[in-house]
Short mmCIF file of C-alpha atoms in Angstrom, two decimals:
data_model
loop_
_atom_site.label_atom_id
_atom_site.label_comp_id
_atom_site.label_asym_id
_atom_site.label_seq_id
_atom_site.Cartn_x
_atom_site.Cartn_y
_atom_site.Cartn_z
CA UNK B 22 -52.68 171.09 48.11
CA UNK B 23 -54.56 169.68 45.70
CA UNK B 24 -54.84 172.05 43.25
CA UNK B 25 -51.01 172.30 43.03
CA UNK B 26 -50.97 168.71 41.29
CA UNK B 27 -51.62 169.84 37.67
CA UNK B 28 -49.75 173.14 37.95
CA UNK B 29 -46.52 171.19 38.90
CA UNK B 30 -47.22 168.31 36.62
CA UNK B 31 -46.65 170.94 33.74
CA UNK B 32 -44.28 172.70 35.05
CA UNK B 33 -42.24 169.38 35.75
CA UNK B 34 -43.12 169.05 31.63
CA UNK B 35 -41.91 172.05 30.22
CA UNK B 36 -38.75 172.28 32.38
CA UNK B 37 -37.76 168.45 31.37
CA UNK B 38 -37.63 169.46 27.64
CA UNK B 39 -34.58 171.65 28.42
CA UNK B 40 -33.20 169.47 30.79
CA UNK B 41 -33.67 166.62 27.94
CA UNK B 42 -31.46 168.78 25.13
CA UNK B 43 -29.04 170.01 27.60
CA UNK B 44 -28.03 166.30 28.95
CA UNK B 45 -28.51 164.26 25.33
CA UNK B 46 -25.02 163.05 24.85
CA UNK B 47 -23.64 164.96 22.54
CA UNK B 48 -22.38 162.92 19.69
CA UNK B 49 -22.46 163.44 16.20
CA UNK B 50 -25.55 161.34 16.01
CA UNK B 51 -27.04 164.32 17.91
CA UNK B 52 -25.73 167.03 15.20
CA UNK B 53 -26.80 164.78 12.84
CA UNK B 54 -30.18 164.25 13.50
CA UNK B 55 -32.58 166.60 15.65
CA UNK B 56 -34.53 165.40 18.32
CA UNK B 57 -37.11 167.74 19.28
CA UNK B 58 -38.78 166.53 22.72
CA UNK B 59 -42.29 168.11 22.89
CA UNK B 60 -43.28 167.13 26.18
CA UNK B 61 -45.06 169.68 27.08
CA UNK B 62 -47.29 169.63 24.13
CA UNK B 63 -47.95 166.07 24.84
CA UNK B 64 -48.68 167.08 28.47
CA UNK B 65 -51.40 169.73 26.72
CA UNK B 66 -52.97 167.46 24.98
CA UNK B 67 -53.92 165.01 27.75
CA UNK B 68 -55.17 167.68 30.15
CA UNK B 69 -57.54 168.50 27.61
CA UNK B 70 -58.89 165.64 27.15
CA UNK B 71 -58.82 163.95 30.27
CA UNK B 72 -58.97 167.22 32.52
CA UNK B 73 -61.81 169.76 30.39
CA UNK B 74 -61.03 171.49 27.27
CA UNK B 75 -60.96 174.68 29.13
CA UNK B 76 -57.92 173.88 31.51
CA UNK B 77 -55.99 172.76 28.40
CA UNK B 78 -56.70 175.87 26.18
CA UNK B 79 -56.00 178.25 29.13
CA UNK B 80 -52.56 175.92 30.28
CA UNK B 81 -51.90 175.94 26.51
CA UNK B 82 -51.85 179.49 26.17
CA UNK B 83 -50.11 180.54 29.54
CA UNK B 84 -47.19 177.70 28.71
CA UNK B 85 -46.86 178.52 25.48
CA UNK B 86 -46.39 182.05 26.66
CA UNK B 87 -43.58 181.33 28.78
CA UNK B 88 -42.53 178.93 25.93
CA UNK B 89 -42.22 181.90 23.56
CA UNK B 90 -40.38 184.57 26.09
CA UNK B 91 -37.82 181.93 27.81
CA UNK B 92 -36.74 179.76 24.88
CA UNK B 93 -37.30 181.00 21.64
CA UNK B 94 -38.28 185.12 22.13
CA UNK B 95 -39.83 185.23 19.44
CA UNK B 96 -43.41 185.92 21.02
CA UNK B 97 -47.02 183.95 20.08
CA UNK B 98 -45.99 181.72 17.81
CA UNK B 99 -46.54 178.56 20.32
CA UNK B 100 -48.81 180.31 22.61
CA UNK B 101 -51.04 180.52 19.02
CA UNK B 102 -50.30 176.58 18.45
CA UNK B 103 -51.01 175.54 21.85
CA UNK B 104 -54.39 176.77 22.18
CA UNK B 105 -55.12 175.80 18.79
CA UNK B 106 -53.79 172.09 19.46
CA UNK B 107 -56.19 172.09 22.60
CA UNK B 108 -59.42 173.33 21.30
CA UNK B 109 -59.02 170.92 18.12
CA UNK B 110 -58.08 167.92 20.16
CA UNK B 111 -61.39 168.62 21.96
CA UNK B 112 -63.00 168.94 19.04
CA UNK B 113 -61.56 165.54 17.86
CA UNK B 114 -62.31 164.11 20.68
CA UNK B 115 -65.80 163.95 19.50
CA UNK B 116 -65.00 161.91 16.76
CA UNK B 117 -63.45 158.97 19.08
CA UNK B 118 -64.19 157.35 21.54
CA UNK B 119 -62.46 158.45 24.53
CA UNK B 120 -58.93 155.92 24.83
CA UNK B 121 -55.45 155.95 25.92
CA UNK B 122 -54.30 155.00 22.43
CA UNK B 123 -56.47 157.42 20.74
CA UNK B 124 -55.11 160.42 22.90
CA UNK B 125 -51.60 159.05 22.25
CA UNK B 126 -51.89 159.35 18.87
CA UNK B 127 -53.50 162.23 18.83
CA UNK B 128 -50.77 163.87 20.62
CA UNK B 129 -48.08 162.16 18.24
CA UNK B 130 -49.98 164.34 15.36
CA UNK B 131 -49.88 167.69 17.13
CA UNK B 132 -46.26 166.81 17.50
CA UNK B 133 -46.34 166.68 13.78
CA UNK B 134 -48.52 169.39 13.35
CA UNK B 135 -46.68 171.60 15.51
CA UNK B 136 -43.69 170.60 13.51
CA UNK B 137 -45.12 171.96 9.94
CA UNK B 138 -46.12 175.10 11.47
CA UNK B 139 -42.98 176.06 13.18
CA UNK B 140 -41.32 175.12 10.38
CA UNK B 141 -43.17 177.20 7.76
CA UNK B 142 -43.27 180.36 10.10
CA UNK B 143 -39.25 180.45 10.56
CA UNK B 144 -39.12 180.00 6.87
CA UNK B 145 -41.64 182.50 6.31
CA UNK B 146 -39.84 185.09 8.83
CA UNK B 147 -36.26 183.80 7.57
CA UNK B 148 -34.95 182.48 10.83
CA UNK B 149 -33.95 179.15 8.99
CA UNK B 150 -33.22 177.92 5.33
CA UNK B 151 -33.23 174.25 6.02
CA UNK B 152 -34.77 172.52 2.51
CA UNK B 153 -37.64 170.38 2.96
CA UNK B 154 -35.91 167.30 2.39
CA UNK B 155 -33.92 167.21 5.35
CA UNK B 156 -36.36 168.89 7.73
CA UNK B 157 -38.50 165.81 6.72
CA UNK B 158 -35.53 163.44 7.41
CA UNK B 159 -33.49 165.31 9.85
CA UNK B 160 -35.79 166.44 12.01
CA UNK B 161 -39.13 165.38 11.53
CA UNK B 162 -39.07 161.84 11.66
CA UNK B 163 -36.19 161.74 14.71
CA UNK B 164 -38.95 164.09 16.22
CA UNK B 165 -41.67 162.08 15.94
CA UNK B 166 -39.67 158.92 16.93
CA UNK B 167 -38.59 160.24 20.48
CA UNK B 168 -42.48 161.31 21.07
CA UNK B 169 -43.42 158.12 20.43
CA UNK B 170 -41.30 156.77 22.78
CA UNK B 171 -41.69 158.92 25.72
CA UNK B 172 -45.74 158.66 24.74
CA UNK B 173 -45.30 154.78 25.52
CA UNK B 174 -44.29 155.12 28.89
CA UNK B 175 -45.19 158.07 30.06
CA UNK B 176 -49.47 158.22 28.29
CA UNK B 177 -51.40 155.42 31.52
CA UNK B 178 -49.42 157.07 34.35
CA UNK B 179 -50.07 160.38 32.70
CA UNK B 180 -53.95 159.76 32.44
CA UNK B 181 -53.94 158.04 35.92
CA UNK B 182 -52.54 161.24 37.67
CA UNK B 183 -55.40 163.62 35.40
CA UNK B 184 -58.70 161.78 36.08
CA UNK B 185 -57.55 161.74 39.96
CA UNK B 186 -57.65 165.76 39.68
CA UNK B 187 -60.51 167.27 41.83
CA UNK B 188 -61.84 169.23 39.01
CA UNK B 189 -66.07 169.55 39.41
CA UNK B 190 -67.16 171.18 36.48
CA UNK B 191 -66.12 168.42 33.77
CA UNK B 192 -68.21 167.60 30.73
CA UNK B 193 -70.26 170.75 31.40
CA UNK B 194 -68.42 173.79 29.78
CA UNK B 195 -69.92 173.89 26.38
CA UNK B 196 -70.56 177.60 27.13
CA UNK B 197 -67.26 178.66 25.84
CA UNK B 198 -66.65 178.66 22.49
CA UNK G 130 -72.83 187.37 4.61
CA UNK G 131 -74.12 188.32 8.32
CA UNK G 132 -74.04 184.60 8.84
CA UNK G 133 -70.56 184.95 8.15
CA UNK G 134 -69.38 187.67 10.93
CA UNK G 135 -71.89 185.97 13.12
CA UNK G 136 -69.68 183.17 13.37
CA UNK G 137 -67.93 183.70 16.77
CA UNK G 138 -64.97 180.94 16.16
CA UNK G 139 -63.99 182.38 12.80
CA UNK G 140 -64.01 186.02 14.34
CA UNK G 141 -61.98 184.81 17.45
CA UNK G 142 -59.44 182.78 14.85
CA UNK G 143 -59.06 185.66 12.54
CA UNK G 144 -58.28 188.18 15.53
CA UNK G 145 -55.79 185.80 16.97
CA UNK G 146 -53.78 185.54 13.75
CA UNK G 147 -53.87 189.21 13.54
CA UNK G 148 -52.61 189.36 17.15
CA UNK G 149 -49.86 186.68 16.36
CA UNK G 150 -48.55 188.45 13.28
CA UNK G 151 -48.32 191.97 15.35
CA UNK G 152 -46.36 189.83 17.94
CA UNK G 153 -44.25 187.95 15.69
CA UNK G 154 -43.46 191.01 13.97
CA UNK G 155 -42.48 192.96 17.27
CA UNK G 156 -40.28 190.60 18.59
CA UNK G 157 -38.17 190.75 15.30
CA UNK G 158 -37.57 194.36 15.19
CA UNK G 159 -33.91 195.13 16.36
CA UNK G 160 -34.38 195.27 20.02
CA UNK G 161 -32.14 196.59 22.35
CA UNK G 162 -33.90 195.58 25.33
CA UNK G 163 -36.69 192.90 26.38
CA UNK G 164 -40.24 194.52 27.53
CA UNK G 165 -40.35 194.83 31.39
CA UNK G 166 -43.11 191.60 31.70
CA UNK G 167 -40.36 189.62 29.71
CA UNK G 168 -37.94 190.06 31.81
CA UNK G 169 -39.81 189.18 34.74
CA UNK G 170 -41.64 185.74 33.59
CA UNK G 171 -37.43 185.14 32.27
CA UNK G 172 -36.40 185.30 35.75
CA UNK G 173 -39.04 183.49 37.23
CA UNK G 174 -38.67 180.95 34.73
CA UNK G 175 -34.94 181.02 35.22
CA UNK G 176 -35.34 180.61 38.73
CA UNK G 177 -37.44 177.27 38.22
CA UNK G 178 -35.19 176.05 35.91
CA UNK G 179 -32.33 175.95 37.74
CA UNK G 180 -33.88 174.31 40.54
CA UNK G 181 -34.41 171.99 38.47
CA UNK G 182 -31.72 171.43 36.06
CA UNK G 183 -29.00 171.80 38.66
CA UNK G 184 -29.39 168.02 40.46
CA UNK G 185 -30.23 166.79 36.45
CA UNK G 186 -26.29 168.08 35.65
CA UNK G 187 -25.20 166.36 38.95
CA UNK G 188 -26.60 163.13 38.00
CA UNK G 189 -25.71 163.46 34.51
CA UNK G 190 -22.36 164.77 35.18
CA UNK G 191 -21.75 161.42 37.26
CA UNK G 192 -22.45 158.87 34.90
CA UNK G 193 -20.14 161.09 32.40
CA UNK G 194 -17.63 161.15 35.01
CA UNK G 195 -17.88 156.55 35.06
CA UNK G 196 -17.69 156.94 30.95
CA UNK G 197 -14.28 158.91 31.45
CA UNK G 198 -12.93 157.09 33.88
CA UNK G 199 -12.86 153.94 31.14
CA UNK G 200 -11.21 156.40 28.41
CA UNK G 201 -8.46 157.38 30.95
CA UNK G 202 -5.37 154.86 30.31
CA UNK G 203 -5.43 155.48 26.82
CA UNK G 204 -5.88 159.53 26.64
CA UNK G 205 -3.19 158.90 30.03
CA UNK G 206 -0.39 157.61 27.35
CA UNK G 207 -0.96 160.62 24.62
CA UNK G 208 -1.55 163.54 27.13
CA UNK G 209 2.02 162.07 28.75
CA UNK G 210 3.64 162.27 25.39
CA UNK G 211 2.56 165.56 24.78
CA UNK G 212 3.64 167.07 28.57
CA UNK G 213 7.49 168.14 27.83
CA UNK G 214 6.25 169.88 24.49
CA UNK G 215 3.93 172.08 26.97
CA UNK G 216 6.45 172.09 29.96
CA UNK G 217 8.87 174.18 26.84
CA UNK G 218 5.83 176.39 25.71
CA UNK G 219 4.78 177.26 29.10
CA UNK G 220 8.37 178.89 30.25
CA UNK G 221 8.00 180.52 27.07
CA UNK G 222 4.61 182.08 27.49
CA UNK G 223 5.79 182.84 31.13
CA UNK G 224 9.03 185.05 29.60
CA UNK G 225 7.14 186.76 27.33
CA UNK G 226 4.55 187.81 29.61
CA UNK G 227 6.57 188.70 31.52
CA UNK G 228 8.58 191.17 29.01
CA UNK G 229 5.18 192.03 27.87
CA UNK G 230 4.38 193.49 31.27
CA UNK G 231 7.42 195.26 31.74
CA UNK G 232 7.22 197.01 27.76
CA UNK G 233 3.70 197.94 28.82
CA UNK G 234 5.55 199.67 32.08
CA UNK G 235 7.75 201.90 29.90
CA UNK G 236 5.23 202.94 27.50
CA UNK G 237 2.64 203.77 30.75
CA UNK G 238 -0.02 201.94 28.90
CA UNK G 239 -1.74 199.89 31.55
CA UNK G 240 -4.86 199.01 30.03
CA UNK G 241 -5.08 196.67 26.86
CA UNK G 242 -7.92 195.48 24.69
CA UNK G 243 -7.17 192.26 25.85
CA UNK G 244 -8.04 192.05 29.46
CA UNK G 245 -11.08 191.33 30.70
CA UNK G 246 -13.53 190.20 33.77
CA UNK G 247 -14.78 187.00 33.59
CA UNK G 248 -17.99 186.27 35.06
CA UNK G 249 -18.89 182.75 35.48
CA UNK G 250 -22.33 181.99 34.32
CA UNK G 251 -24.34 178.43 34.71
CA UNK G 252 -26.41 177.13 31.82
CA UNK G 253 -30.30 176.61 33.01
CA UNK G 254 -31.91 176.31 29.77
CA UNK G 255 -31.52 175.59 26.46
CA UNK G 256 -34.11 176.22 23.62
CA UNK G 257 -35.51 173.11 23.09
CA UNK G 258 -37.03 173.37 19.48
CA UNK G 259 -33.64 173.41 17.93
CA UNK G 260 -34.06 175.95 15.60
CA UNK G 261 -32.48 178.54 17.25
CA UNK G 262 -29.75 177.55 19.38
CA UNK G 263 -29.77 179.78 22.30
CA UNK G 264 -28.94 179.28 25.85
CA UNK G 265 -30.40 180.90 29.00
CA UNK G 266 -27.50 181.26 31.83
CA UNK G 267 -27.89 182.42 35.47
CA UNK G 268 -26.11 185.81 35.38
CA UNK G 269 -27.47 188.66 34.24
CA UNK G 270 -27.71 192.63 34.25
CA UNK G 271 -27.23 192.15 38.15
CA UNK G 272 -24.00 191.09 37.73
CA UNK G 273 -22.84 193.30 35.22
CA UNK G 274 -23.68 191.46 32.01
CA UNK G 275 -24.86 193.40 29.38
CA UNK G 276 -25.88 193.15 25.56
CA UNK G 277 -23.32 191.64 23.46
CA UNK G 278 -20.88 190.43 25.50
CA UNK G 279 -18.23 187.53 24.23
CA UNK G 280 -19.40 184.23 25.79
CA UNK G 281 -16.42 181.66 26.00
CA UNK G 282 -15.68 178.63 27.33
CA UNK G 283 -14.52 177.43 30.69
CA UNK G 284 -10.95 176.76 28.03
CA UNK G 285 -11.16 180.06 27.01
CA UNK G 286 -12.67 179.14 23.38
CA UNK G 287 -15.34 181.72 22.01
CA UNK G 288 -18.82 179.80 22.17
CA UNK G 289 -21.24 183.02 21.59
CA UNK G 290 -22.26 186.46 22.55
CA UNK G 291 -25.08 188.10 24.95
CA UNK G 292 -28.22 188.45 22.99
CA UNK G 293 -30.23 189.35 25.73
CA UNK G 294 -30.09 190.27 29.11
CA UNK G 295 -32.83 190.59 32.13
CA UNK G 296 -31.99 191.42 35.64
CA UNK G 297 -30.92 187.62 36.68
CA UNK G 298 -30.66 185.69 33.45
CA UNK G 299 -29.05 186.47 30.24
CA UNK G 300 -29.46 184.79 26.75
CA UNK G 301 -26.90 183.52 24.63
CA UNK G 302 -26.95 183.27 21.15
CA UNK G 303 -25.04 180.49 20.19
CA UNK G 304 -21.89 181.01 17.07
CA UNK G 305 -23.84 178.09 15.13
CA UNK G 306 -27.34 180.23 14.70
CA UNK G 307 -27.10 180.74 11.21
CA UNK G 308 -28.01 184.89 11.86
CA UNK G 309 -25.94 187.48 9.29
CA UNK G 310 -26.40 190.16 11.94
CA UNK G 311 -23.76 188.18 14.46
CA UNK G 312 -20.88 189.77 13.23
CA UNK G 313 -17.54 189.65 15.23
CA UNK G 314 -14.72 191.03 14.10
CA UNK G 315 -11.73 188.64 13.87
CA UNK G 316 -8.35 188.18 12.25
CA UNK G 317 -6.26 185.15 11.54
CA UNK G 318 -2.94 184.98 12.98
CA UNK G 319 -0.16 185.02 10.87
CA UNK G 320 3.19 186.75 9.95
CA UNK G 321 0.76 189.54 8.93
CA UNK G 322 -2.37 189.70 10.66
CA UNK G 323 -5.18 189.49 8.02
CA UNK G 324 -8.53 190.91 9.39
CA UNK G 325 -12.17 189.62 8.41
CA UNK G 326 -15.70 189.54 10.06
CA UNK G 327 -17.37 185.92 11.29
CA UNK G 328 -20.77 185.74 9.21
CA UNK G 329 -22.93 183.11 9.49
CA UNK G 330 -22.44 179.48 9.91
CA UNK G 331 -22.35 177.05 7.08
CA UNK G 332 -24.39 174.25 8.58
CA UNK G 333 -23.14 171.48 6.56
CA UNK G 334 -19.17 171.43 6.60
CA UNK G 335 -20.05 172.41 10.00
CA UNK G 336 -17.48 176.13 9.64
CA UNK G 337 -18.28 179.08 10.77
CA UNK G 338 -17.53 181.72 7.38
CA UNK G 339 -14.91 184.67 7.56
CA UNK G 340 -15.36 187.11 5.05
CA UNK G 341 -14.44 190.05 3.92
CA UNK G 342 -10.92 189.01 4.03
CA UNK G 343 -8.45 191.48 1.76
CA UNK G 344 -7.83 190.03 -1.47
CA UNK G 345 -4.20 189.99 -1.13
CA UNK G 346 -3.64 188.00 2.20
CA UNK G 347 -1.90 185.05 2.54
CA UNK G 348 -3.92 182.52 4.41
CA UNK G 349 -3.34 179.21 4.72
CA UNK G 350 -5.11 176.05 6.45
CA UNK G 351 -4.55 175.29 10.37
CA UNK G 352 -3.82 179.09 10.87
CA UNK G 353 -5.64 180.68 14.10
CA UNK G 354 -8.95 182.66 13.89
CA UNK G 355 -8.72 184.97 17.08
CA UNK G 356 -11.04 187.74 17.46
CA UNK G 357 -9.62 191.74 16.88
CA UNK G 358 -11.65 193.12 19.63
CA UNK G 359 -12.07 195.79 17.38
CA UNK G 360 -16.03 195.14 16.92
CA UNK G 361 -17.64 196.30 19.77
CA UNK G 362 -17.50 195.10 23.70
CA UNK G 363 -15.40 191.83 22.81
CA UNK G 364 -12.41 191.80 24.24
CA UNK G 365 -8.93 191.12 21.81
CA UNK G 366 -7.01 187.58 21.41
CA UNK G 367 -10.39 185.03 22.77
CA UNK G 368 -9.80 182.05 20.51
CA UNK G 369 -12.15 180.98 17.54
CA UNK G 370 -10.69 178.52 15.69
CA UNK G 371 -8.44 177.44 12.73
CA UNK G 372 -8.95 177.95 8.99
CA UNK G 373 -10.12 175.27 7.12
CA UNK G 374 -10.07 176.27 3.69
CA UNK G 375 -10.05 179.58 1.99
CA UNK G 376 -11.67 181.06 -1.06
CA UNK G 377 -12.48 183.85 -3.17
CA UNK G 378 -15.85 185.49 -1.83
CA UNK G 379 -19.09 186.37 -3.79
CA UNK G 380 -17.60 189.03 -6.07
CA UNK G 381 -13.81 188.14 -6.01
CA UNK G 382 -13.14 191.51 -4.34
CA UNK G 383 -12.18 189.73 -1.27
CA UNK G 384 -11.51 186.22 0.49
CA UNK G 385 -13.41 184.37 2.23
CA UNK G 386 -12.24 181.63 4.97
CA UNK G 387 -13.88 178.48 6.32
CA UNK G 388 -13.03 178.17 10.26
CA UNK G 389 -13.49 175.01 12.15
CA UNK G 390 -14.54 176.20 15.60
CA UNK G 391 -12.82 174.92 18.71
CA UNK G 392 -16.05 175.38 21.27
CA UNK G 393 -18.40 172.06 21.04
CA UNK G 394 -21.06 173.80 20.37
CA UNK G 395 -23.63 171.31 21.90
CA UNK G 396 -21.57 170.39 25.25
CA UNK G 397 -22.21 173.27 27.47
CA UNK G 398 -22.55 173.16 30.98
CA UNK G 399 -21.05 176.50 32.68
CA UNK G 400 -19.95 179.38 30.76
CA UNK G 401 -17.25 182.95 31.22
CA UNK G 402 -19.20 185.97 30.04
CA UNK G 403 -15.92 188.38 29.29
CA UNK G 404 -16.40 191.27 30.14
CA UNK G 405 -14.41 193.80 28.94
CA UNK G 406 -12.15 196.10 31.32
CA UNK G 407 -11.28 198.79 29.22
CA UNK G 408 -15.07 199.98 28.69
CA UNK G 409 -14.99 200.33 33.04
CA UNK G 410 -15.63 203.90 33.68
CA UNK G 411 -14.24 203.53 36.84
CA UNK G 412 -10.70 203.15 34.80
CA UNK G 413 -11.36 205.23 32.41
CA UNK G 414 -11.47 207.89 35.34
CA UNK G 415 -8.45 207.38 36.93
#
């Protein structure tokens, strides 16, 4: 039973960010500004570092999968982002010392990250002709600010729930990659 | 230079780019149907989804219900005003129905471009990067949908067609996804009919653009956008919207109109995928 735990935690993670859009009142404060919740990119983020870098490169690339074919259909370009978000977080995870605030902001800058990139490859492939300035104002920054929030409340809990996880072969899987 | 392909995460990076272009670029060709695993892991998906987002809409749908409730007295006094204007318009729809029917009895034409089947549809998703709006909905090739279909509202306003469809779920593609290939054919209503194609969305004033308008027709603002069902699988007379503001397109050859939509765009909770009754072999047959 178990097992099940971090399965359903990310499940529960991806399926809120639809539920989130779909129930945002819908005012023109909401056509005005985007709010992009990236939940389950936060969600990615933590199990790598507080789960093993390999359960958050191989949840990154199976959610961003099903990320790519149920909401956008436009196939790899988050299952490409998610895996490269978790292997770099592990990599910066090095750097810091291990800390709820340092793994919240790190997740605030793959939000931002993630951002940029998606935003450069539906310019690139002409899916959008938004000008910079108003991605940056528009979109980016209301982006950024909901993260934040839902970081704040949701970043202890979050951790509490990953270091419980039955998961033996931490801190030893330097064999990959 | 050895050290160079010896380097297993540069190899593994390069490879995956080269993988992510090939899949980028085979999801954008025209296609007419999703791959087989797609349309699986979409109906799984959808299938989770719903479980989930059907007790969120409950909940959600309550505390709309309590905001309502405090608008009521004052939308009360205008919708009371308005009732003996409608009480006159609907005997008048009623007659003409009516004498519709009975002109379509003399002429043995029994089938119009007009009627369809609606099929009522749930939304269970919705893209959450907003840069394509789309909309995954609980109906699907099971149930008769198919590519392209008109999507409308529960108030019969045109919200967006089928883009794709798997055996349980279908996607919509939203009239605000600023895509030159959704083209619906559509005419304003008017002492003369004038007809144009919806193409594109202009994001700022908010309009959806109808072009290709002939030069020489008289449009004018507050006139109804309809669409001409001439297009394709969408069925005649679904309601788009009103002209905003006209004006002379690219090359002055032909108009081009500004149309307010009447669909919110944003505020979708259950959907009518139309379709269209006249494309039933079954009919056709008989």
């Amino acid at each position: 039973m178990k097992k099940l735990v971090l399965p359903f935690l990310v499940i529960l993670f991806f399926v809120s960010e639809s539920i989130v859009v779909d129930l945002w009142p819908k005012n023109g404060f909401y056509e005005k500004y985007i709010f992009v919740p990236r939940f389950l990119l936060i969600a990615i983020v933590f199990v790598t570092v507080y789960v093993t870098r390999f359960y958050g490169i191989v949840y990154g690339f199976v959610f961003g999968l099903l990320y790519d074919v149920f909401y956008t259909e436009i196939l790899g370009v988050y299952m490409f982002i998610f895996v490269l978000i978790a292997y770099l977080t592990s990599k910066a995870m090095r750097v810091f010392h291990n800390n709820v605030l340092v793994t919240s902001f790190l997740s605030i800058v793959a939000v931002s990250v993630v951002e940029f990139y998606v935003y450069g490859i539906y310019l690139l492939i002409g899916k959008t002709d938004m000008p910079f300035e108003i991605f940056l104002y528009d979109r980016l920054f209301p982006t950024i600010f909901l993260n934040t929030i839902f970081v704040i409340f949701v970043s202890y809990p979050l951790k509490q729930q990953l270091i419980k996880l039955p998961i033996r072969e931490r801190e030893d899987e330097d064999y990959l990659l | 230079m050895p050290q160079f392909f010896l380097n297993k995460r540069l190899i593994v990076l390069l490879v995956s780019i080269i993988f992510l272009v090939a899949l980028i670029g085979f999801s954008l060709k025209e296609r007419q149907n999703l791959t087989w695993p797609e349309q699986f892991i979409k109906d799984t998906a959808g299938f989770v989804q719903f479980i989930f987002h059907k007790p969120a809409q409950f909940v959600a749908g309550f505390f709309e219900n309590v905001n309502d409730i405090k608008h009521t007295y004052k939308e009360n006094k205008i919708l009371k005003a308005r009732l003996e204007e409608y009480a006159v318009l609907e005997a008048q729809v009623q007659e003409l129905e009516k004498e519709n029917a009975r002109l379509r009895e003399f002429l043995d034409k029994k089938e119009s471009l007009r009627d369809f089947e609606p099929i009522q549809a749930t939304v269970v998703g919705r893209n959450p990067d907003r840069w394509q709006e789309l909309v995954i909905v609980n109906k699907g090739k099971r149930h008769g949908v198919t590519k392209d279909m008109a999507v409308i509202t529960p108030s019969r306003a045109l919200v967006g067609k089928v883009q794709h469809v798997s055996p349980f779920t279908a996607t919509i593609q939203l009239l605000s996804a600023s895509d030159q290939k959704n083209r619906i054919s559509a005419f304003v209503q008017g002492e003369e009919n004038a007809f144009g194609l919806i193409e594109g969305y202009d994001e700022k004033r908010k309009a959806l653009l109808l072009r290709r308008i002939p030069f020489d027709a008289k449009i004018k603002e507050k006139q109804k956008v309809l669409t001409s069902g001439l297009g394709g699988v969408f069925p005649k007379g679904l309601v788009i919207g009103e002209v905003l503001e006209v004006e002379p397109d690219e090359y002055g050859l032909t108009q081009m109109a500004y149309v307010k939509p009447y669909a919110n765009f944003y505020d979708i909770d259950d959907v009518i995928i139309a379709k269209r009754k006249i494309d039933d072999p079954k009919e056709e047959g008989e």
